[in-house]
CSV table of C-alpha atoms in Angstrom, one decimal:
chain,number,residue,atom,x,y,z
A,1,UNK,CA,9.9,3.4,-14.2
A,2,UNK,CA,7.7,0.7,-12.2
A,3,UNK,CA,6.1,2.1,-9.0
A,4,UNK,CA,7.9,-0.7,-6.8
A,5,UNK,CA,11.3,0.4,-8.3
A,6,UNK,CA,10.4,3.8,-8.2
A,7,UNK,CA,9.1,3.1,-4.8
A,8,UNK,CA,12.4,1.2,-3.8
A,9,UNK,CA,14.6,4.3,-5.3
A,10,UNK,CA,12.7,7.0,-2.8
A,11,UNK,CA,13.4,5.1,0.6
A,12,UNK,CA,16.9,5.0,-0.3
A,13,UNK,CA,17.1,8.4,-1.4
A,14,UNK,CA,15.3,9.4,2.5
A,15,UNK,CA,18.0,6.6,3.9
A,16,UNK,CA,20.7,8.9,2.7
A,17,UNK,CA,19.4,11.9,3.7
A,18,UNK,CA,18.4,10.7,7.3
A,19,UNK,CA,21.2,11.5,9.1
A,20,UNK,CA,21.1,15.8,8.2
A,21,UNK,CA,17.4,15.6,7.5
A,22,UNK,CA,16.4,16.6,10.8
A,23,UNK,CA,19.1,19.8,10.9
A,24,UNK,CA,16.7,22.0,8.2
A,25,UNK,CA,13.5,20.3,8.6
A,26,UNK,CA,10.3,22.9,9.7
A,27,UNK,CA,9.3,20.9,12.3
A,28,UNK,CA,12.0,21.0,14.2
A,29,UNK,CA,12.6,24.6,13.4
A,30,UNK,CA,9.6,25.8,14.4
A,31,UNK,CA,8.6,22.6,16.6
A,32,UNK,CA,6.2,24.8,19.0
A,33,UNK,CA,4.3,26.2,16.0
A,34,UNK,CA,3.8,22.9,14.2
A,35,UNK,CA,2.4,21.0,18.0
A,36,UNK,CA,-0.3,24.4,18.2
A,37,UNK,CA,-1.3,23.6,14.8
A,38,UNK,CA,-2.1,19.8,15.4
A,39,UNK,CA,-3.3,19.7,18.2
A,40,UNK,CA,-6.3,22.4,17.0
A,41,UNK,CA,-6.3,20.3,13.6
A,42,UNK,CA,-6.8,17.0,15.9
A,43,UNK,CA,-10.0,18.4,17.2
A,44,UNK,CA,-9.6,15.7,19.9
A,45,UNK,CA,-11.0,15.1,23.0
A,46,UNK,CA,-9.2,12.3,24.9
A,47,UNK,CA,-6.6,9.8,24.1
A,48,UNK,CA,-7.0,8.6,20.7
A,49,UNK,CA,-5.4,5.9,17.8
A,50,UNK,CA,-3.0,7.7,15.3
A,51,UNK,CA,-1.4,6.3,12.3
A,52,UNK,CA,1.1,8.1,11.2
A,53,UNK,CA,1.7,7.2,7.2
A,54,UNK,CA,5.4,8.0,5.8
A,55,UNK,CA,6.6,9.3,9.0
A,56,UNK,CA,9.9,10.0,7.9
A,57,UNK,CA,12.1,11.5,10.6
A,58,UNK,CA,8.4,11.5,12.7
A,59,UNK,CA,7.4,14.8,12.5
A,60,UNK,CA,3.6,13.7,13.3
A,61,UNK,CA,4.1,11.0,15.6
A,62,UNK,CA,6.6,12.5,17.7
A,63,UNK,CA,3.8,15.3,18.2
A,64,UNK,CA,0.9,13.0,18.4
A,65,UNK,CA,2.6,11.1,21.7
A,66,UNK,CA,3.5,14.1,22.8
A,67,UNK,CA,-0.1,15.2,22.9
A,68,UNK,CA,-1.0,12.0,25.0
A,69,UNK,CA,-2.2,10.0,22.0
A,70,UNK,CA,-1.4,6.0,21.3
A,71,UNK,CA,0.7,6.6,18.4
A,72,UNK,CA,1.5,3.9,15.4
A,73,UNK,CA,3.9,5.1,12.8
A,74,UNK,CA,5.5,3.2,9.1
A,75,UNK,CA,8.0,4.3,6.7
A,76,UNK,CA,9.9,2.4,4.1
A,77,UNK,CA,13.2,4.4,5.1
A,78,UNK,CA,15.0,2.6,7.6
A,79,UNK,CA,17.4,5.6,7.7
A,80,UNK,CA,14.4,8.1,8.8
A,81,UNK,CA,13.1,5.4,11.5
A,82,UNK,CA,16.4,5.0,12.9
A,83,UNK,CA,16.4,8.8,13.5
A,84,UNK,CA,12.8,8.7,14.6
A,85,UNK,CA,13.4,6.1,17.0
A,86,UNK,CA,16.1,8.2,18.2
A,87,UNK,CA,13.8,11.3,18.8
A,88,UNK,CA,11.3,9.4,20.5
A,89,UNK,CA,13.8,7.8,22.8
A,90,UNK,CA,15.2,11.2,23.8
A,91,UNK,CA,12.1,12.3,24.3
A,92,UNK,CA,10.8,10.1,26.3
A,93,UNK,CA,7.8,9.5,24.1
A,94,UNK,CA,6.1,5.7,23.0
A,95,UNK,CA,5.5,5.1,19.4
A,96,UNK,CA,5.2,2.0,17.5
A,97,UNK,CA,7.2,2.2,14.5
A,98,UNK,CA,7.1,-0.5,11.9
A,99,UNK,CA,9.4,-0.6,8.8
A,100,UNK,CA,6.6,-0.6,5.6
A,101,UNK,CA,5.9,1.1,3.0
A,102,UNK,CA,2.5,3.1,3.4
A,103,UNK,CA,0.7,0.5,1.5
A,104,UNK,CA,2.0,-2.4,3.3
A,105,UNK,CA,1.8,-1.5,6.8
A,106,UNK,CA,-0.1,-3.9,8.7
A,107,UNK,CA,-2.5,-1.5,10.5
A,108,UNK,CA,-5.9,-3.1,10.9
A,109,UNK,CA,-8.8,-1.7,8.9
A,110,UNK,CA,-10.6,0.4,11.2
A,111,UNK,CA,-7.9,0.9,14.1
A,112,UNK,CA,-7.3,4.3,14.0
A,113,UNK,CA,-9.3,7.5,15.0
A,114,UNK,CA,-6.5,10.0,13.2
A,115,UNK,CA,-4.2,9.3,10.2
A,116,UNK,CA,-1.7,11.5,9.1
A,117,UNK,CA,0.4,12.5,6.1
A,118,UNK,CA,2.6,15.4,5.7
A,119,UNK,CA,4.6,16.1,3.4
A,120,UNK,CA,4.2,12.7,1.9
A,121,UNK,CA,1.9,12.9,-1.3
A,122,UNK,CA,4.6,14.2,-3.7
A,123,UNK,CA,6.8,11.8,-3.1
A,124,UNK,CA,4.9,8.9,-3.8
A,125,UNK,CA,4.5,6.8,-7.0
A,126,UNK,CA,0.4,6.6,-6.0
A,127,UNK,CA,-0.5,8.9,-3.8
A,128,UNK,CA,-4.2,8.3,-4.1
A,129,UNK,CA,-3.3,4.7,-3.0
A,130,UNK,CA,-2.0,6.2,0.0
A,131,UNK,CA,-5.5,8.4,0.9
A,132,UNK,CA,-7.4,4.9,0.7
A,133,UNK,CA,-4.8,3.3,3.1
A,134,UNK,CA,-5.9,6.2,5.2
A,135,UNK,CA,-9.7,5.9,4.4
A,136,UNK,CA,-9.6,2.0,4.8
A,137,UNK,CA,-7.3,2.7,9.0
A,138,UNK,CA,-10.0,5.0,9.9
A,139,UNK,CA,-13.0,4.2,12.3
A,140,UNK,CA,-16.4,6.4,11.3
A,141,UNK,CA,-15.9,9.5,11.7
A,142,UNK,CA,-12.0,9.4,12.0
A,143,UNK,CA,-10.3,12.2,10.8
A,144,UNK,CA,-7.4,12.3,8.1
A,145,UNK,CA,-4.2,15.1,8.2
A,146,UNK,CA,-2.8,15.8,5.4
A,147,UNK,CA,-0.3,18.8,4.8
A,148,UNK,CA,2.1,19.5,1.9
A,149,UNK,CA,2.9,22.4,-0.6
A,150,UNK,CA,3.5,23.1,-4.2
A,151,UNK,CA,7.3,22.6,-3.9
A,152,UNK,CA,8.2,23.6,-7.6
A,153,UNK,CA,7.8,27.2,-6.5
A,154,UNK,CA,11.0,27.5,-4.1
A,155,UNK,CA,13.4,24.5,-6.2
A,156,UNK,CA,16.6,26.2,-4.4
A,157,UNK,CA,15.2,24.9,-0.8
A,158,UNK,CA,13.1,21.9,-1.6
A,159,UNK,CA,14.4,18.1,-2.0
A,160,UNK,CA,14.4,16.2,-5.6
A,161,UNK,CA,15.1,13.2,-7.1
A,162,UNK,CA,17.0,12.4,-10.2
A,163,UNK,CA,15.7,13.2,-13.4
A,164,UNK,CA,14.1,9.8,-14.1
A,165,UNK,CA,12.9,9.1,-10.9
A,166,UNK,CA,10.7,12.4,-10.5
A,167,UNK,CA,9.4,11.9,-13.6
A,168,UNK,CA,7.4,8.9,-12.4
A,169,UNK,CA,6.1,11.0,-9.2
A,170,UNK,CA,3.0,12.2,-10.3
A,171,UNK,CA,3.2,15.2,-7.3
A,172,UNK,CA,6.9,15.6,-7.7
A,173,UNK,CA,6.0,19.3,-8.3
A,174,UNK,CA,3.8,19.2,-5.1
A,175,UNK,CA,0.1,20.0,-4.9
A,176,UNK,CA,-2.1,22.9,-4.2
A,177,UNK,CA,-4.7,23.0,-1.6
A,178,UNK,CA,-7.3,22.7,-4.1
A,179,UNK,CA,-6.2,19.7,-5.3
A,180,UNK,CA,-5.5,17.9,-2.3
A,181,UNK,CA,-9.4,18.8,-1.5
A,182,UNK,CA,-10.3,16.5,-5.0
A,183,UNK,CA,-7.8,14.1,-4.0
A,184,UNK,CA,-9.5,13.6,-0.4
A,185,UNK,CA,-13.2,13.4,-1.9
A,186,UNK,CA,-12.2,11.2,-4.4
A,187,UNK,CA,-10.9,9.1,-2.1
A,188,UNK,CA,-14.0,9.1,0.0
A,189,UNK,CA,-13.6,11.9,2.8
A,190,UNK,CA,-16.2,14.4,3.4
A,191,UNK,CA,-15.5,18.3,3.0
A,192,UNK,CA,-12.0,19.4,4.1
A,193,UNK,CA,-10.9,21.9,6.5
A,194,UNK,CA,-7.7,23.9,6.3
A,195,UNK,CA,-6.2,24.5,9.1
A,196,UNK,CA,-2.6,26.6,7.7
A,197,UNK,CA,-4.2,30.2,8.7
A,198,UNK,CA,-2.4,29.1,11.9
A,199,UNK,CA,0.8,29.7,10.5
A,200,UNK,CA,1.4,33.8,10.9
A,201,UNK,CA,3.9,33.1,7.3
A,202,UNK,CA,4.4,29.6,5.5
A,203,UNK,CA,7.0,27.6,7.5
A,204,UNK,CA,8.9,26.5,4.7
A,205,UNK,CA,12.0,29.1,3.0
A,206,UNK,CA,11.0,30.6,-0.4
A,207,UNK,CA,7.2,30.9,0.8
A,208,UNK,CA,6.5,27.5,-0.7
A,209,UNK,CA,2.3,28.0,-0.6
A,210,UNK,CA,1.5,24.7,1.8
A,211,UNK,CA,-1.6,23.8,3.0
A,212,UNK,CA,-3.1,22.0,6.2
A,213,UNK,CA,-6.4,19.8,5.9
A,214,UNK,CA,-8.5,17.4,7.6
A,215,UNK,CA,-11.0,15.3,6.4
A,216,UNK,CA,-13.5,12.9,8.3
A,217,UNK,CA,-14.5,9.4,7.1
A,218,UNK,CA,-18.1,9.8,6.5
């Protein structure tokens, strides 16, 4: 399968779930837990840029604003804006969403001081594509969050794709933490910091093992 059609075929999968995606999700569930864990992970000091990449039901942004950051968020779901709009709305909080895929936003080089991605890697055709998006946003010295989990070990809780379409995800499976550290250096981050030691237990059902890293642009 062709990334863009593969591509194509995940944003309507997210469409569909949208509506019930929010009613098992972990950040909702444990909301409090996941805004202790980011905020430390920000490591920020004032009002700062953040992109948030693959939103989804906007987990990150929705955090990030709530935190007192300028917030900028993309996803190719319309279904999972729609809800995130809906979020931010009730909760009084501004973001700027914009209907894109992660590679196609049009954030400008440089405009960001924080990227995020969670949960996002596996589900992408090229997730190292998505990294350099991040790398390319970043101002020196920016800092990227990324968090996701090696989903294959807990297939009775996680989302999936049909057969043919998570064949041509690359992460379908998920990721460990060490290879998310490869992924990050190879796409031109410094060392990585993990920041899930935050968590007293993993967040997710089964005890998927997730991680939580940043990065800075060096």
């Amino acid at each position: 399968m062709k990334a863009a059609e593969a591509q194509a075929e995940v944003s309507d999968y997210w469409t569909r779930r949208a509506p019930a995606f929010d009613g098992v999700a972990s950040h909702v569930a444990q909301a409090t837990l996941w805004r202790d864990v980011l905020a430390a992970a920000f490591e920020a000091h004032g009002v700062k840029d953040v992109v948030d990449l693959g939103t989804g039901t906007g987990a990150c942004a929705l955090i990030a604003a709530s935190l007192g950051h300028r917030v900028r968020a993309c996803d190719g779901s319309e279904g999972m804006l729609a809800v995130a709009r809906q979020a931010a709305a009730a909760a009084g909080l501004e973001v700027a969403f914009e209907p894109a895929l992660i590679e196609e936003a049009s954030f400008e080089p440089g405009s960001a001081d924080i990227v995020t991605l969670r949960n996002v890697l596996w589900t992408l055709p090229d997730p190292m594509a998505a990294l350099r998006k991040a790398h390319l946003l970043l101002r020196r010295g920016g800092v990227v969050f990324v968090s996701d989990g090696l989903w294959s070990i807990a297939p009775q809780y996680r989302s999936t794709y049909p057969e043919t379409l998570a064949a041509s995800l690359p992460r379908h499976d998920g990721l460990t933490e060490d290879e998310a550290r490869t992924m990050l250096s190879e796409a031109g981050f410094g060392a990585a910091r993990s920041w899930q030691h935050l968590f007293p237990a993993s967040p997710y059902p089964g005890d998927v093992p997730m991680f939580v890293l940043t990065a800075r642009k060096g």
